[in-house]
């Protein structure tokens, strides 16, 4: 049903693969539309507990927005493009279920921004990260200036933004941009093993952890107040009763997401 991405669901994990390997998986209009639909699936399909985003082939995660679609755009059309990209990436960031990036090669421009919108990142040892927009007379428009600064700090972010340089996987790990670096053939296994563990936890609590952590960067919210609210809400869930009872009865909890 999709043409520029593929999806497959296994053990509650939706694997979303950006599938334009001959164009380094660049984000064109179709990829954006289909990615948006796949993220809606993550929100709405109860069988999906978490998701992985990766790129097809061995070279690229996503080498950016499709540059061929930029030519001839006017000021207002540039803004529309940024609004659209930011909307979809914020939807990923706000997802009530974990969405992680398995970065299998170049994550440049919009690709780096996509990886940064995910809840965390795992990289293969050939991964490269960068925001090379200055080479095109552009700046990142899908949240990159903000999330890069949040993730690696202002000095390192500005250096990367204004030089357009790429980070190798080892440096990305050192900067805290990725949580793990693994050989490429182990990338999806590593991502799946983490999510299989997460999928055994109480789903509503998992979602609220993400929501509370996101509140740190939301200027309309006080994160501590948000935490109080979300903590309180957990007491109204069946899974909180199940989890605490299971602990006291020395048995494994059976979470239902209610
Ligand atoms: N948009 C559109 N097409 C892209 C693309 C992008 N962001 N990135 C790569 N491609 C296309 C190339 O045009 C090429 O297409 P062709 O075979 O029809 O000529 C194909 O993907 C392969 O890329 P190529 O440049 O030949 O591969 P490479 O191994 O020499 O270099 C990169 C790989 C990723 C370093 C290089 O493609 C690159 O710099 N891409 C652009 C990165 C960028 O500026 N991203 C920010 C966009 S805002």
Coordinates of C-alpha atoms and ligand atoms in Angstrom, one line a residue:
X1 CA 0.0 0.0 0.0
X2 CA 3.0 2.3 0.4
X3 CA 5.4 3.0 -2.5
X4 CA 8.3 5.0 -0.9
X5 CA 8.4 3.3 2.5
X6 CA 7.8 -0.2 3.7
X7 CA 6.3 -1.3 7.0
X8 CA 6.3 -4.7 8.8
X9 CA 4.9 -5.5 12.2
X10 CA 6.6 -8.2 14.3
X11 CA 6.2 -8.8 18.0
X12 CA 4.5 -5.5 18.5
X13 CA 7.3 -3.6 16.8
X14 CA 6.5 -1.7 13.5
X15 CA 9.6 -1.5 11.3
X16 CA 9.3 1.6 9.1
X17 CA 11.9 1.6 6.3
X18 CA 12.4 4.6 4.0
X19 CA 12.8 2.9 0.7
X20 CA 14.4 5.0 -2.0
X21 CA 17.9 3.5 -1.8
X22 CA 18.9 4.8 -5.3
X23 CA 18.3 8.3 -4.1
X24 CA 19.9 7.8 -0.7
X25 CA 16.4 7.5 0.8
X26 CA 15.9 11.3 0.3
X27 CA 12.6 12.6 1.7
X28 CA 10.4 13.6 -1.2
X29 CA 6.7 14.4 -0.9
X30 CA 5.6 10.8 -1.2
X31 CA 8.0 9.7 1.6
X32 CA 6.6 12.5 3.8
X33 CA 3.0 11.6 3.1
X34 CA 3.6 7.9 3.7
X35 CA 5.7 8.4 6.8
X36 CA 2.9 10.6 8.2
X37 CA 0.4 7.8 7.6
X38 CA 2.7 5.2 9.2
X39 CA 3.1 7.4 12.3
X40 CA -0.7 7.7 12.5
X41 CA -0.7 3.9 12.5
X42 CA 1.7 3.9 15.4
X43 CA -0.7 6.2 17.3
X44 CA -3.9 4.3 16.4
X45 CA -3.1 0.6 16.0
X46 CA -3.3 -1.2 19.4
X47 CA -1.2 -4.0 18.1
X48 CA 1.8 -1.7 17.6
X49 CA 3.6 -1.1 20.9
X50 CA 6.7 0.6 19.5
X51 CA 8.5 1.4 16.2
X52 CA 11.8 1.6 14.5
X53 CA 12.6 3.9 11.6
X54 CA 15.5 2.9 9.3
X55 CA 16.7 3.4 5.7
X56 CA 16.8 0.8 2.9
X57 CA 20.2 -0.4 1.7
X58 CA 23.6 -0.3 3.3
X59 CA 24.6 3.3 2.6
X60 CA 22.0 5.8 3.8
X61 CA 19.5 6.2 6.6
X62 CA 18.2 9.3 4.8
X63 CA 20.5 11.8 3.0
X64 CA 18.1 14.7 3.5
X65 CA 15.1 16.3 2.0
X66 CA 14.9 15.7 -1.7
X67 CA 16.9 18.6 -3.1
X68 CA 15.3 18.3 -6.5
X69 CA 12.0 19.5 -5.0
X70 CA 13.5 22.7 -3.7
X71 CA 14.2 24.4 -7.0
X72 CA 11.9 27.3 -7.8
X73 CA 10.2 27.5 -4.4
X74 CA 9.2 30.9 -3.2
X75 CA 9.6 32.4 0.4
X76 CA 6.1 31.3 1.4
X77 CA 6.5 27.9 -0.1
X78 CA 9.7 27.4 1.8
X79 CA 7.8 28.2 5.0
X80 CA 5.1 25.7 4.0
X81 CA 7.7 23.0 3.5
X82 CA 9.2 23.7 7.0
X83 CA 5.8 23.7 8.6
X84 CA 4.9 20.4 7.0
X85 CA 8.2 18.8 8.0
X86 CA 8.1 20.1 11.5
X87 CA 4.5 18.9 11.9
X88 CA 5.4 15.3 11.0
X89 CA 8.6 15.2 13.0
X90 CA 6.8 16.7 16.1
X91 CA 4.2 13.9 15.7
X92 CA 7.0 11.4 15.9
X93 CA 8.5 13.2 19.0
X94 CA 5.1 13.3 20.7
X95 CA 4.2 9.7 19.9
X96 CA 2.7 7.9 22.9
X97 CA 4.8 4.8 22.0
X98 CA 8.6 4.7 21.6
X99 CA 9.9 5.4 18.1
X100 CA 13.6 4.9 17.7
X101 CA 15.9 5.5 14.8
X102 CA 18.2 2.7 13.6
X103 CA 20.7 4.9 11.6
X104 CA 22.3 2.6 9.0
X105 CA 24.4 5.1 7.1
X106 CA 24.2 8.8 6.1
X107 CA 21.8 10.8 8.2
X108 CA 22.1 14.2 6.7
X109 CA 19.9 17.3 6.6
X110 CA 16.3 16.1 7.0
X111 CA 17.6 12.6 7.7
X112 CA 19.5 13.9 10.8
X113 CA 16.4 15.8 11.7
X114 CA 14.3 12.7 11.4
X115 CA 16.7 10.7 13.5
X116 CA 16.7 13.5 16.1
X117 CA 12.9 13.6 16.2
X118 CA 12.9 9.9 17.3
X119 CA 13.0 9.1 21.0
X120 CA 16.6 7.9 20.8
X121 CA 19.0 6.7 18.2
X122 CA 21.2 3.6 17.5
X123 CA 23.8 3.8 14.8
X124 CA 25.7 1.4 12.7
X125 CA 29.5 1.9 12.6
X126 CA 29.3 3.4 9.1
X127 CA 26.7 6.1 10.1
X128 CA 27.4 9.8 9.4
X129 CA 25.5 12.7 10.9
X130 CA 25.3 16.2 9.6
X131 CA 23.3 19.3 8.7
X132 CA 24.9 20.3 5.4
X133 CA 22.2 22.8 4.5
X134 CA 24.7 25.8 4.5
X135 CA 26.2 24.2 1.4
X136 CA 22.9 24.8 -0.4
X137 CA 22.4 28.3 1.0
X138 CA 19.8 26.9 3.4
X139 CA 19.4 26.2 7.1
X140 CA 17.7 23.1 8.6
X141 CA 13.9 23.6 8.5
X142 CA 12.5 20.5 10.1
X143 CA 13.5 21.3 13.7
X144 CA 17.2 20.6 13.2
X145 CA 18.5 23.8 14.7
X146 CA 16.5 23.2 17.8
X147 CA 16.9 19.4 18.4
X148 CA 20.6 19.4 17.6
X149 CA 21.2 22.1 20.2
X150 CA 19.0 20.2 22.7
X151 CA 20.9 17.0 22.1
X152 CA 24.6 18.0 21.8
X153 CA 24.7 21.5 23.3
X154 CA 24.9 24.9 21.6
X155 CA 28.6 25.1 20.8
X156 CA 28.9 21.8 19.1
X157 CA 25.5 22.3 17.4
X158 CA 26.5 25.7 16.0
X159 CA 29.8 24.4 14.8
X160 CA 28.1 21.6 12.9
X161 CA 25.4 23.9 11.5
X162 CA 27.8 26.5 10.1
X163 CA 30.5 24.2 8.9
X164 CA 28.2 21.5 7.4
X165 CA 30.7 19.0 8.6
X166 CA 29.7 15.4 9.2
X167 CA 30.1 13.5 12.5
X168 CA 31.2 9.8 12.4
X169 CA 29.4 7.3 14.5
X170 CA 32.1 7.2 17.2
X171 CA 31.9 11.0 17.6
X172 CA 28.1 10.9 17.6
X173 CA 28.3 8.4 20.5
X174 CA 30.8 10.6 22.3
X175 CA 28.5 13.6 21.9
X176 CA 25.4 11.7 23.1
X177 CA 23.7 12.0 19.8
X178 CA 23.3 8.2 19.7
X179 CA 23.0 5.7 22.5
X180 CA 24.9 2.8 20.9
X181 CA 27.1 2.1 17.9
X182 CA 27.0 -1.4 16.5
X183 CA 28.2 -3.3 13.4
X184 CA 25.7 -2.7 10.6
X185 CA 24.5 -6.3 10.5
X186 CA 23.6 -6.1 14.2
X187 CA 21.7 -2.8 14.0
X188 CA 18.1 -4.0 13.8
X189 CA 18.7 -6.8 16.3
X190 CA 20.0 -4.3 18.8
X191 CA 17.0 -2.0 18.2
X192 CA 14.6 -4.8 18.4
X193 CA 16.1 -6.2 21.6
X194 CA 15.7 -2.9 23.4
X195 CA 12.1 -2.5 22.2
X196 CA 11.2 -6.1 23.1
X197 CA 12.2 -5.2 26.7
X198 CA 10.2 -1.9 26.6
X199 CA 7.2 -3.8 25.2
X200 CA 7.0 -5.8 28.4
X201 CA 6.5 -2.7 30.5
X202 CA 3.2 -0.9 31.3
X203 CA 2.4 0.9 28.0
X204 CA 0.7 3.9 29.5
X205 CA 3.6 4.5 31.9
X206 CA 6.0 4.2 29.0
X207 CA 4.0 6.8 27.1
X208 CA 4.0 9.1 30.1
X209 CA 7.8 8.8 30.6
X210 CA 8.2 10.1 27.0
X211 CA 5.6 12.9 27.6
X212 CA 7.3 14.0 30.8
X213 CA 10.8 14.0 29.2
X214 CA 9.5 16.0 26.2
X215 CA 8.1 18.6 28.6
X216 CA 11.7 19.7 29.4
X217 CA 11.9 21.3 26.0
X218 CA 8.3 22.6 25.8
X219 CA 8.3 26.3 26.8
X220 CA 4.6 26.2 27.4
X221 CA 4.9 23.7 30.2
X222 CA 6.6 23.4 33.6
X223 CA 8.2 19.9 33.5
X224 CA 7.9 19.3 37.2
X225 CA 4.2 20.2 37.2
X226 CA 3.7 18.0 34.2
X227 CA 5.5 15.1 36.0
X228 CA 3.1 15.5 39.0
X229 CA 0.1 15.4 36.7
X230 CA 1.3 12.3 34.8
X231 CA 2.4 10.5 38.0
X232 CA -1.0 11.1 39.4
X233 CA -2.7 9.8 36.3
X234 CA -0.8 6.5 36.6
X235 CA -2.7 5.8 39.9
X236 CA -5.9 5.8 37.9
X237 CA -4.7 2.9 35.6
X238 CA -5.4 -0.8 35.9
X239 CA -1.7 -1.5 35.0
X240 CA -0.5 0.5 38.1
X241 CA -2.6 -1.8 40.3
X242 CA -1.4 -4.8 38.4
X243 CA 2.3 -3.8 38.6
X244 CA 2.3 -3.1 42.3
X245 CA 0.2 -6.1 43.2
X246 CA 2.5 -8.4 41.1
X247 CA 5.5 -7.1 42.9
X248 CA 4.0 -7.7 46.3
X249 CA 2.8 -11.2 45.2
X250 CA 6.2 -12.0 43.8
X251 CA 4.9 -12.7 40.3
X252 CA 5.3 -11.2 36.8
X253 CA 2.9 -8.4 36.0
X254 CA 0.4 -8.9 33.1
X255 CA 0.0 -5.4 31.7
X256 CA -2.9 -4.7 29.4
X257 CA -2.4 -1.0 28.6
X258 CA -5.5 0.0 30.6
Ligands
LIG1 N1 18.1 14.8 -2.5 C1 17.9 14.3 -3.7 N2 18.7 13.4 -4.3 C2 19.7 12.9 -3.5 C3 20.0 13.4 -2.2 C4 19.1 14.4 -1.7 N3 19.2 14.9 -0.5 N4 21.1 12.8 -1.7 C5 21.5 12.0 -2.6 N5 20.7 12.0 -3.7 C6 20.8 11.3 -5.0 C7 22.0 11.8 -5.9 O1 21.6 12.9 -6.6 C8 22.2 10.6 -6.7 O2 21.2 10.5 -7.7 P1 21.6 10.1 -9.2 O3 22.2 8.7 -9.1 O4 20.3 10.1 -9.9 O5 22.6 11.1 -9.7 C9 22.0 9.4 -5.7 O6 21.2 9.9 -4.7 C10 23.3 8.8 -5.1 O7 24.0 9.9 -4.5 P2 25.5 10.2 -4.8 O8 25.7 11.7 -4.4 O9 25.9 9.8 -6.2 O10 26.2 9.3 -3.7 P3 27.6 9.5 -3.0 O11 27.9 8.1 -2.3 O12 28.6 10.0 -4.0 O13 27.4 10.6 -1.9 C11 26.1 11.7 -0.1 C12 26.5 10.4 -0.8 C13 25.0 11.4 0.9 C14 27.4 12.3 0.6 C15 25.6 12.7 -1.2 O14 24.6 12.1 -2.0 C16 25.1 14.0 -0.6 O15 25.9 14.9 -0.2 N6 23.8 14.2 -0.6 C17 23.1 15.4 -0.2 C18 23.2 15.6 1.3 C19 22.5 17.0 1.6 O16 22.9 18.0 1.3 N7 21.4 16.8 2.4 C20 20.7 18.0 2.9 C21 19.5 18.3 2.0 S1 18.6 19.7 2.6

